[in-house]
Tab-separated table of N, CA and C and ligand atoms in Angstrom:
chain	number	residue	atom	x	y	z
A	4	UNK	N	14.095	4.330	-39.876
A	4	UNK	CA	13.402	3.045	-40.029
A	4	UNK	C	14.208	1.945	-39.354
A	5	UNK	N	15.470	1.793	-39.780
A	5	UNK	CA	16.244	0.718	-39.174
A	5	UNK	C	16.541	1.034	-37.707
A	6	UNK	N	16.670	2.339	-37.400
A	6	UNK	CA	16.913	2.700	-36.001
A	6	UNK	C	15.707	2.315	-35.140
A	7	UNK	N	14.496	2.679	-35.608
A	7	UNK	CA	13.329	2.373	-34.789
A	7	UNK	C	13.113	0.866	-34.677
A	8	UNK	N	13.478	0.145	-35.731
A	8	UNK	CA	13.325	-1.320	-35.634
A	8	UNK	C	14.278	-1.878	-34.588
A	9	UNK	N	15.494	-1.307	-34.541
A	9	UNK	CA	16.460	-1.768	-33.545
A	9	UNK	C	15.940	-1.483	-32.136
A	10	UNK	N	15.389	-0.277	-31.950
A	10	UNK	CA	14.856	0.084	-30.637
A	10	UNK	C	13.725	-0.861	-30.258
A	11	UNK	N	12.851	-1.122	-31.226
A	11	UNK	CA	11.718	-2.005	-30.953
A	11	UNK	C	12.205	-3.393	-30.539
A	12	UNK	N	13.191	-3.903	-31.288
A	12	UNK	CA	13.711	-5.232	-30.978
A	12	UNK	C	14.302	-5.239	-29.567
A	13	UNK	N	15.038	-4.173	-29.242
A	13	UNK	CA	15.623	-4.079	-27.904
A	13	UNK	C	14.548	-4.108	-26.832
A	14	UNK	N	13.468	-3.416	-27.084
A	14	UNK	CA	12.370	-3.380	-26.105
A	14	UNK	C	11.762	-4.761	-25.927
A	15	UNK	N	11.574	-5.449	-27.045
A	15	UNK	CA	10.986	-6.788	-26.978
A	15	UNK	C	11.911	-7.729	-26.208
A	16	UNK	N	13.215	-7.645	-26.496
A	16	UNK	CA	14.158	-8.515	-25.800
A	16	UNK	C	14.189	-8.203	-24.314
A	17	UNK	N	14.150	-6.906	-23.969
A	17	UNK	CA	14.181	-6.528	-22.560
A	17	UNK	C	12.948	-7.068	-21.850
A	18	UNK	N	11.789	-6.948	-22.501
A	18	UNK	CA	10.555	-7.429	-21.880
A	18	UNK	C	10.615	-8.945	-21.699
A	19	UNK	N	11.125	-9.641	-22.708
A	19	UNK	CA	11.229	-11.090	-22.610
A	19	UNK	C	12.168	-11.493	-21.486
A	20	UNK	N	13.281	-10.764	-21.366
A	20	UNK	CA	14.233	-11.071	-20.306
A	20	UNK	C	13.614	-10.876	-18.943
A	21	UNK	N	12.846	-9.806	-18.783
A	21	UNK	CA	12.231	-9.538	-17.491
A	21	UNK	C	11.239	-10.641	-17.140
A	22	UNK	N	10.485	-11.099	-18.142
A	22	UNK	CA	9.471	-12.113	-17.870
A	22	UNK	C	10.117	-13.434	-17.456
A	23	UNK	N	11.343	-13.679	-17.964
A	23	UNK	CA	11.993	-14.942	-17.668
A	23	UNK	C	12.638	-14.949	-16.277
A	24	UNK	N	12.861	-13.765	-15.723
A	24	UNK	CA	13.469	-13.707	-14.392
A	24	UNK	C	12.505	-14.199	-13.333
A	25	UNK	N	13.037	-14.690	-12.215
A	25	UNK	CA	12.134	-14.977	-11.112
A	25	UNK	C	11.927	-13.673	-10.344
A	26	UNK	N	11.156	-13.743	-9.289
A	26	UNK	CA	10.824	-12.509	-8.585
A	26	UNK	C	11.933	-12.124	-7.613
A	27	UNK	N	13.067	-12.817	-7.707
A	27	UNK	CA	14.261	-12.537	-6.909
A	27	UNK	C	13.990	-12.536	-5.406
A	28	UNK	N	13.087	-13.371	-4.985
A	28	UNK	CA	12.893	-13.597	-3.560
A	28	UNK	C	13.504	-14.933	-3.171
A	29	UNK	N	13.496	-15.225	-1.880
A	29	UNK	CA	14.047	-16.476	-1.374
A	29	UNK	C	12.889	-17.335	-0.843
A	30	UNK	N	12.758	-18.533	-1.418
A	30	UNK	CA	11.590	-19.358	-1.120
A	30	UNK	C	11.510	-19.768	0.354
A	31	UNK	N	12.650	-20.110	0.950
A	31	UNK	CA	12.621	-20.545	2.355
A	31	UNK	C	12.196	-19.390	3.261
A	32	UNK	N	12.724	-18.204	2.960
A	32	UNK	CA	12.315	-17.017	3.717
A	32	UNK	C	10.830	-16.764	3.507
A	33	UNK	N	10.394	-16.923	2.257
A	33	UNK	CA	9.000	-16.674	1.928
A	33	UNK	C	8.053	-17.614	2.646
A	34	UNK	N	8.491	-18.841	2.820
A	34	UNK	CA	7.666	-19.823	3.534
A	34	UNK	C	7.432	-19.350	4.966
A	35	UNK	N	8.505	-18.907	5.607
A	35	UNK	CA	8.380	-18.414	6.988
A	35	UNK	C	7.516	-17.151	7.036
A	36	UNK	N	7.689	-16.287	6.053
A	36	UNK	CA	6.915	-15.043	6.035
A	36	UNK	C	5.429	-15.311	5.775
A	37	UNK	N	5.147	-16.310	4.944
A	37	UNK	CA	3.746	-16.648	4.676
A	37	UNK	C	3.080	-17.119	5.973
A	38	UNK	N	3.826	-17.901	6.745
A	38	UNK	CA	3.286	-18.352	8.032
A	38	UNK	C	3.105	-17.152	8.965
A	39	UNK	N	4.095	-16.283	8.994
A	39	UNK	CA	4.058	-15.144	9.915
A	39	UNK	C	2.953	-14.156	9.563
A	40	UNK	N	2.601	-14.073	8.282
A	40	UNK	CA	1.602	-13.088	7.872
A	40	UNK	C	0.185	-13.656	7.817
A	41	UNK	N	0.023	-14.864	8.355
A	41	UNK	CA	-1.332	-15.372	8.539
A	41	UNK	C	-2.046	-15.808	7.270
A	42	UNK	N	-1.294	-16.142	6.229
A	42	UNK	CA	-1.927	-16.588	4.982
A	42	UNK	C	-2.779	-17.837	5.223
A	43	UNK	N	-2.349	-18.668	6.189
A	43	UNK	CA	-3.075	-19.919	6.423
A	43	UNK	C	-4.388	-19.684	7.170
A	44	UNK	N	-4.642	-18.449	7.576
A	44	UNK	CA	-5.959	-18.156	8.163
A	44	UNK	C	-7.036	-18.320	7.105
A	45	UNK	N	-6.681	-18.132	5.858
A	45	UNK	CA	-7.664	-18.208	4.771
A	45	UNK	C	-7.350	-19.267	3.725
A	46	UNK	N	-6.091	-19.711	3.678
A	46	UNK	CA	-5.689	-20.648	2.620
A	46	UNK	C	-5.127	-21.942	3.188
A	47	UNK	N	-5.416	-23.033	2.528
A	47	UNK	CA	-4.655	-24.257	2.740
A	47	UNK	C	-3.372	-24.110	1.932
A	48	UNK	N	-2.220	-24.258	2.598
A	48	UNK	CA	-0.931	-24.112	1.918
A	48	UNK	C	-0.073	-25.340	2.226
A	49	UNK	N	0.258	-26.118	1.187
A	49	UNK	CA	1.064	-27.323	1.416
A	49	UNK	C	2.354	-26.972	2.154
A	50	UNK	N	2.676	-27.733	3.185
A	50	UNK	CA	3.917	-27.511	3.916
A	50	UNK	C	3.765	-26.554	5.074
A	51	UNK	N	2.626	-25.886	5.178
A	51	UNK	CA	2.406	-24.995	6.310
A	51	UNK	C	1.199	-25.492	7.099
A	52	UNK	N	1.380	-25.537	8.396
A	52	UNK	CA	0.269	-25.944	9.238
A	52	UNK	C	-0.734	-24.801	9.298
A	53	UNK	N	-1.992	-25.107	9.166
A	53	UNK	CA	-2.993	-24.038	9.189
A	53	UNK	C	-4.279	-24.492	9.815
A	54	UNK	N	-5.296	-23.725	9.590
A	54	UNK	CA	-6.595	-23.999	10.200
A	54	UNK	C	-7.447	-24.899	9.308
A	55	UNK	N	-6.946	-25.183	8.108
A	55	UNK	CA	-7.771	-25.921	7.158
A	55	UNK	C	-8.890	-25.045	6.628
A	56	UNK	N	-8.647	-23.728	6.650
A	56	UNK	CA	-9.673	-22.770	6.239
A	56	UNK	C	-9.775	-22.683	4.725
A	57	UNK	N	-10.984	-22.515	4.253
A	57	UNK	CA	-11.196	-22.379	2.805
A	57	UNK	C	-11.870	-21.055	2.464
A	58	UNK	N	-11.518	-20.011	3.219
A	58	UNK	CA	-12.004	-18.670	2.869
A	58	UNK	C	-11.477	-18.326	1.470
A	59	UNK	N	-10.210	-18.605	1.258
A	59	UNK	CA	-9.607	-18.459	-0.067
A	59	UNK	C	-9.324	-19.844	-0.626
A	60	UNK	N	-8.962	-19.919	-1.901
A	60	UNK	CA	-8.668	-21.217	-2.511
A	60	UNK	C	-7.393	-21.826	-1.923
A	61	UNK	N	-7.303	-23.149	-1.973
A	61	UNK	CA	-6.044	-23.813	-1.627
A	61	UNK	C	-4.948	-23.290	-2.555
A	62	UNK	N	-3.763	-23.105	-1.997
A	62	UNK	CA	-2.658	-22.623	-2.843
A	62	UNK	C	-1.805	-23.783	-3.365
A	63	UNK	N	-2.290	-25.005	-3.170
A	63	UNK	CA	-1.610	-26.157	-3.765
A	63	UNK	C	-1.586	-25.977	-5.277
A	64	UNK	N	-0.426	-26.103	-5.877
A	64	UNK	CA	-0.319	-26.016	-7.331
A	64	UNK	C	-0.285	-24.607	-7.887
A	65	UNK	N	-0.310	-23.593	-7.009
A	65	UNK	CA	-0.358	-22.209	-7.510
A	65	UNK	C	0.869	-21.886	-8.388
A	66	UNK	N	2.004	-22.517	-8.085
A	66	UNK	CA	3.221	-22.257	-8.874
A	66	UNK	C	3.082	-22.686	-10.323
A	67	UNK	N	2.161	-23.600	-10.589
A	67	UNK	CA	1.975	-24.052	-11.966
A	67	UNK	C	0.700	-23.527	-12.583
A	68	UNK	N	-0.004	-22.653	-11.838
A	68	UNK	CA	-1.280	-22.140	-12.345
A	68	UNK	C	-1.087	-21.114	-13.445
A	69	UNK	N	-2.104	-20.938	-14.263
A	69	UNK	CA	-1.989	-19.986	-15.372
A	69	UNK	C	-2.453	-18.590	-14.997
A	70	UNK	N	-3.395	-18.499	-14.055
A	70	UNK	CA	-3.925	-17.194	-13.672
A	70	UNK	C	-3.931	-17.041	-12.161
A	71	UNK	N	-3.771	-15.805	-11.716
A	71	UNK	CA	-3.898	-15.462	-10.316
A	71	UNK	C	-5.296	-14.899	-10.127
A	72	UNK	N	-6.062	-15.519	-9.224
A	72	UNK	CA	-7.433	-15.087	-8.944
A	72	UNK	C	-8.277	-15.019	-10.217
A	73	UNK	N	-7.884	-15.764	-11.214
A	73	UNK	CA	-8.666	-15.830	-12.446
A	73	UNK	C	-8.513	-14.642	-13.377
A	74	UNK	N	-7.732	-13.642	-12.973
A	74	UNK	CA	-7.693	-12.418	-13.775
A	74	UNK	C	-6.303	-12.025	-14.265
A	75	UNK	N	-5.265	-12.460	-13.559
A	75	UNK	CA	-3.920	-11.946	-13.839
A	75	UNK	C	-3.025	-13.110	-14.272
A	76	UNK	N	-2.371	-13.018	-15.440
A	76	UNK	CA	-1.460	-14.099	-15.830
A	76	UNK	C	-0.446	-14.354	-14.715
A	77	UNK	N	-0.205	-15.621	-14.437
A	77	UNK	CA	0.645	-15.992	-13.303
A	77	UNK	C	2.130	-15.881	-13.642
A	78	UNK	N	2.661	-14.667	-13.487
A	78	UNK	CA	4.097	-14.437	-13.619
A	78	UNK	C	4.604	-14.021	-12.245
A	79	UNK	N	5.920	-14.137	-12.016
A	79	UNK	CA	6.458	-13.729	-10.708
A	79	UNK	C	6.111	-12.281	-10.363
A	80	UNK	N	6.252	-11.386	-11.342
A	80	UNK	CA	5.974	-9.970	-11.050
A	80	UNK	C	4.502	-9.755	-10.717
A	81	UNK	N	3.618	-10.453	-11.429
A	81	UNK	CA	2.193	-10.298	-11.156
A	81	UNK	C	1.814	-10.867	-9.802
A	82	UNK	N	2.511	-11.923	-9.395
A	82	UNK	CA	2.234	-12.503	-8.084
A	82	UNK	C	2.606	-11.496	-6.987
A	83	UNK	N	3.733	-10.826	-7.174
A	83	UNK	CA	4.140	-9.796	-6.220
A	83	UNK	C	3.081	-8.686	-6.174
A	84	UNK	N	2.633	-8.288	-7.359
A	84	UNK	CA	1.614	-7.243	-7.460
A	84	UNK	C	0.342	-7.664	-6.722
A	85	UNK	N	-0.085	-8.886	-6.959
A	85	UNK	CA	-1.281	-9.404	-6.292
A	85	UNK	C	-1.110	-9.393	-4.775
A	86	UNK	N	0.016	-9.923	-4.313
A	86	UNK	CA	0.218	-10.048	-2.866
A	86	UNK	C	0.246	-8.685	-2.183
A	87	UNK	N	0.737	-7.677	-2.880
A	87	UNK	CA	0.833	-6.361	-2.251
A	87	UNK	C	-0.522	-5.661	-2.186
A	88	UNK	N	-1.372	-5.892	-3.176
A	88	UNK	CA	-2.655	-5.173	-3.181
A	88	UNK	C	-3.704	-5.878	-4.041
A	89	UNK	N	-4.301	-6.962	-3.500
A	89	UNK	CA	-5.277	-7.717	-4.302
A	89	UNK	C	-6.446	-6.872	-4.830
A	90	UNK	N	-7.043	-5.989	-3.999
A	90	UNK	CA	-8.190	-5.230	-4.520
A	90	UNK	C	-7.827	-4.302	-5.684
A	91	UNK	N	-6.556	-3.912	-5.793
A	91	UNK	CA	-6.148	-3.074	-6.923
A	91	UNK	C	-6.167	-3.883	-8.209
A	92	UNK	N	-5.976	-5.207	-8.080
A	92	UNK	CA	-5.957	-6.086	-9.246
A	92	UNK	C	-7.370	-6.569	-9.569
A	93	UNK	N	-8.103	-6.949	-8.546
A	93	UNK	CA	-9.451	-7.490	-8.718
A	93	UNK	C	-10.393	-6.793	-7.741
A	94	UNK	N	-10.949	-5.663	-8.179
A	94	UNK	CA	-11.842	-4.911	-7.281
A	94	UNK	C	-12.958	-5.820	-6.765
A	95	UNK	N	-13.219	-5.746	-5.474
A	95	UNK	CA	-14.266	-6.574	-4.904
A	95	UNK	C	-13.786	-7.918	-4.406
A	96	UNK	N	-12.510	-8.235	-4.623
A	96	UNK	CA	-11.998	-9.520	-4.148
A	96	UNK	C	-12.079	-9.597	-2.621
A	97	UNK	N	-12.254	-10.811	-2.135
A	97	UNK	CA	-12.343	-11.009	-0.685
A	97	UNK	C	-10.968	-11.106	-0.044
A	98	UNK	N	-9.895	-11.088	-0.851
A	98	UNK	CA	-8.564	-11.077	-0.235
A	98	UNK	C	-8.140	-9.629	0.000
A	99	UNK	N	-7.922	-9.282	1.272
A	99	UNK	CA	-7.553	-7.902	1.588
A	99	UNK	C	-6.082	-7.623	1.322
A	100	UNK	N	-5.739	-6.357	1.167
A	100	UNK	CA	-4.329	-5.959	1.160
A	100	UNK	C	-3.812	-6.154	2.575
A	101	UNK	N	-2.685	-6.857	2.686
A	101	UNK	CA	-2.163	-7.201	4.011
A	101	UNK	C	-0.995	-6.314	4.413
A	102	UNK	N	-0.727	-5.295	3.631
A	102	UNK	CA	0.345	-4.362	3.985
A	102	UNK	C	1.737	-4.930	3.798
A	103	UNK	N	1.879	-5.908	2.883
A	103	UNK	CA	3.206	-6.483	2.665
A	103	UNK	C	4.099	-5.488	1.937
A	104	UNK	N	5.344	-5.371	2.384
A	104	UNK	CA	6.273	-4.533	1.626
A	104	UNK	C	6.804	-5.345	0.445
A	105	UNK	N	7.498	-4.636	-0.435
A	105	UNK	CA	7.979	-5.240	-1.684
A	105	UNK	C	8.842	-6.491	-1.427
A	106	UNK	N	9.792	-6.386	-0.506
A	106	UNK	CA	10.708	-7.502	-0.255
A	106	UNK	C	9.946	-8.708	0.289
A	107	UNK	N	9.033	-8.466	1.204
A	107	UNK	CA	8.236	-9.560	1.775
A	107	UNK	C	7.425	-10.238	0.685
A	108	UNK	N	6.787	-9.451	-0.161
A	108	UNK	CA	5.979	-10.012	-1.237
A	108	UNK	C	6.848	-10.832	-2.195
A	109	UNK	N	8.058	-10.393	-2.456
A	109	UNK	CA	8.957	-11.134	-3.358
A	109	UNK	C	9.349	-12.483	-2.765
A	110	UNK	N	9.657	-12.500	-1.484
A	110	UNK	CA	10.009	-13.772	-0.847
A	110	UNK	C	8.812	-14.726	-0.867
A	111	UNK	N	7.640	-14.206	-0.528
A	111	UNK	CA	6.455	-15.072	-0.502
A	111	UNK	C	6.136	-15.566	-1.915
A	112	UNK	N	6.289	-14.701	-2.910
A	112	UNK	CA	6.047	-15.120	-4.299
A	112	UNK	C	7.006	-16.233	-4.705
A	113	UNK	N	8.256	-16.138	-4.258
A	113	UNK	CA	9.241	-17.181	-4.580
A	113	UNK	C	8.832	-18.506	-3.938
A	114	UNK	N	8.307	-18.426	-2.720
A	114	UNK	CA	7.820	-19.644	-2.050
A	114	UNK	C	6.620	-20.228	-2.812
A	115	UNK	N	5.662	-19.371	-3.174
A	115	UNK	CA	4.461	-19.858	-3.864
A	115	UNK	C	4.826	-20.520	-5.197
A	116	UNK	N	5.869	-19.995	-5.841
A	116	UNK	CA	6.286	-20.561	-7.133
A	116	UNK	C	6.768	-22.004	-6.992
A	117	UNK	N	7.155	-22.395	-5.773
A	117	UNK	CA	7.615	-23.785	-5.563
A	117	UNK	C	6.449	-24.745	-5.375
A	118	UNK	N	5.232	-24.231	-5.227
A	118	UNK	CA	4.065	-25.086	-4.985
A	118	UNK	C	3.521	-25.562	-6.330
A	119	UNK	N	4.000	-26.718	-6.760
A	119	UNK	CA	3.628	-27.224	-8.080
A	119	UNK	C	2.598	-28.325	-7.972
B	217	HEC	C1	-8.784	-12.787	4.842
B	217	HEC	C2	-8.518	-13.981	4.068
B	217	HEC	C3	-7.228	-14.033	3.270
B	217	HEC	C4	-5.940	-13.884	3.710
B	217	HEC	C5	-5.460	-13.537	5.124
B	217	HEC	C6	-5.086	-14.149	2.583
B	217	HEC	N1	-5.818	-14.447	1.472
B	217	HEC	FE1	-5.120	-14.950	-0.359
B	217	HEC	N2	-7.007	-15.053	-1.072
B	217	HEC	C7	-8.150	-14.901	-0.312
B	217	HEC	C8	-9.314	-15.034	-1.172
B	217	HEC	C9	-10.770	-14.924	-0.744
B	217	HEC	C10	-8.804	-15.277	-2.472
B	217	HEC	C11	-9.601	-15.461	-3.769
B	217	HEC	C12	-9.548	-14.121	-4.456
B	217	HEC	C13	-10.302	-13.998	-5.742
B	217	HEC	O1	-10.362	-14.968	-6.502
B	217	HEC	O2	-10.795	-12.894	-5.980
B	217	HEC	C14	-7.355	-15.291	-2.360
B	217	HEC	C15	-6.499	-15.529	-3.427
B	217	HEC	C16	-5.134	-15.684	-3.309
B	217	HEC	C17	-4.269	-16.068	-4.374
B	217	HEC	C18	-4.693	-16.415	-5.788
B	217	HEC	C19	-5.090	-17.877	-5.767
B	217	HEC	C20	-5.497	-18.448	-7.092
B	217	HEC	O3	-5.770	-19.678	-7.123
B	217	HEC	O4	-5.563	-17.738	-8.088
B	217	HEC	C21	-3.005	-16.136	-3.860
B	217	HEC	C22	-1.738	-16.516	-4.594
B	217	HEC	C23	-3.098	-15.778	-2.475
B	217	HEC	N3	-4.409	-15.499	-2.174
B	217	HEC	C24	-2.025	-15.743	-1.619
B	217	HEC	C25	-2.107	-15.310	-0.296
B	217	HEC	C26	-0.949	-15.163	0.568
B	217	HEC	C27	0.466	-15.527	0.197
B	217	HEC	C28	-1.418	-14.682	1.751
B	217	HEC	C29	-0.610	-14.256	2.957
B	217	HEC	C30	0.345	-13.174	2.703
B	217	HEC	C31	-2.862	-14.550	1.632
B	217	HEC	N4	-3.244	-14.945	0.372
B	217	HEC	C32	-3.708	-14.125	2.652
B	217	HEC	C33	-8.226	-14.644	1.043
B	217	HEC	C34	-7.145	-14.388	1.847
């Protein structure tokens, strides 16, 4: 009983710690990668020159948003998950998987988190 309670508490603390971490990417690198990967073809992104396209929503304020694409709580890990494979998160979404690797997605997520 006391052993399982200790294990449970440890699990809860570990989960809380993970949620508090950032996505361990670098925002400045992510900004450059977002430009390089053509995000502005579909999104207005503050600080990046783009086409003014509104295929996707403006990413202004995304760092302070509560949900990603309306379905996923906006945490750093979920943002990475979304960026790597949007249709896996929201089947039928108009945002395609762009083939981002894990490191690229982490840097871009760190950049997006700065958009308040
Ligand atoms: C082909 C167009 C297209 C491209 C390219 C694209 N997106 Fe999207 N994106 C969308 C659409 C459409 C949505 C809305 C998805 C939905 O709600 O189902 C979206 C949604 C998002 C969201 C969630 C926005 C919100 O308000 O919840 C984020 C974050 C995002 N995109 C980031 C990016 C990043 C970063 C890139 C570049 C790596 C990128 N997108 C490239 C079309 C695109």
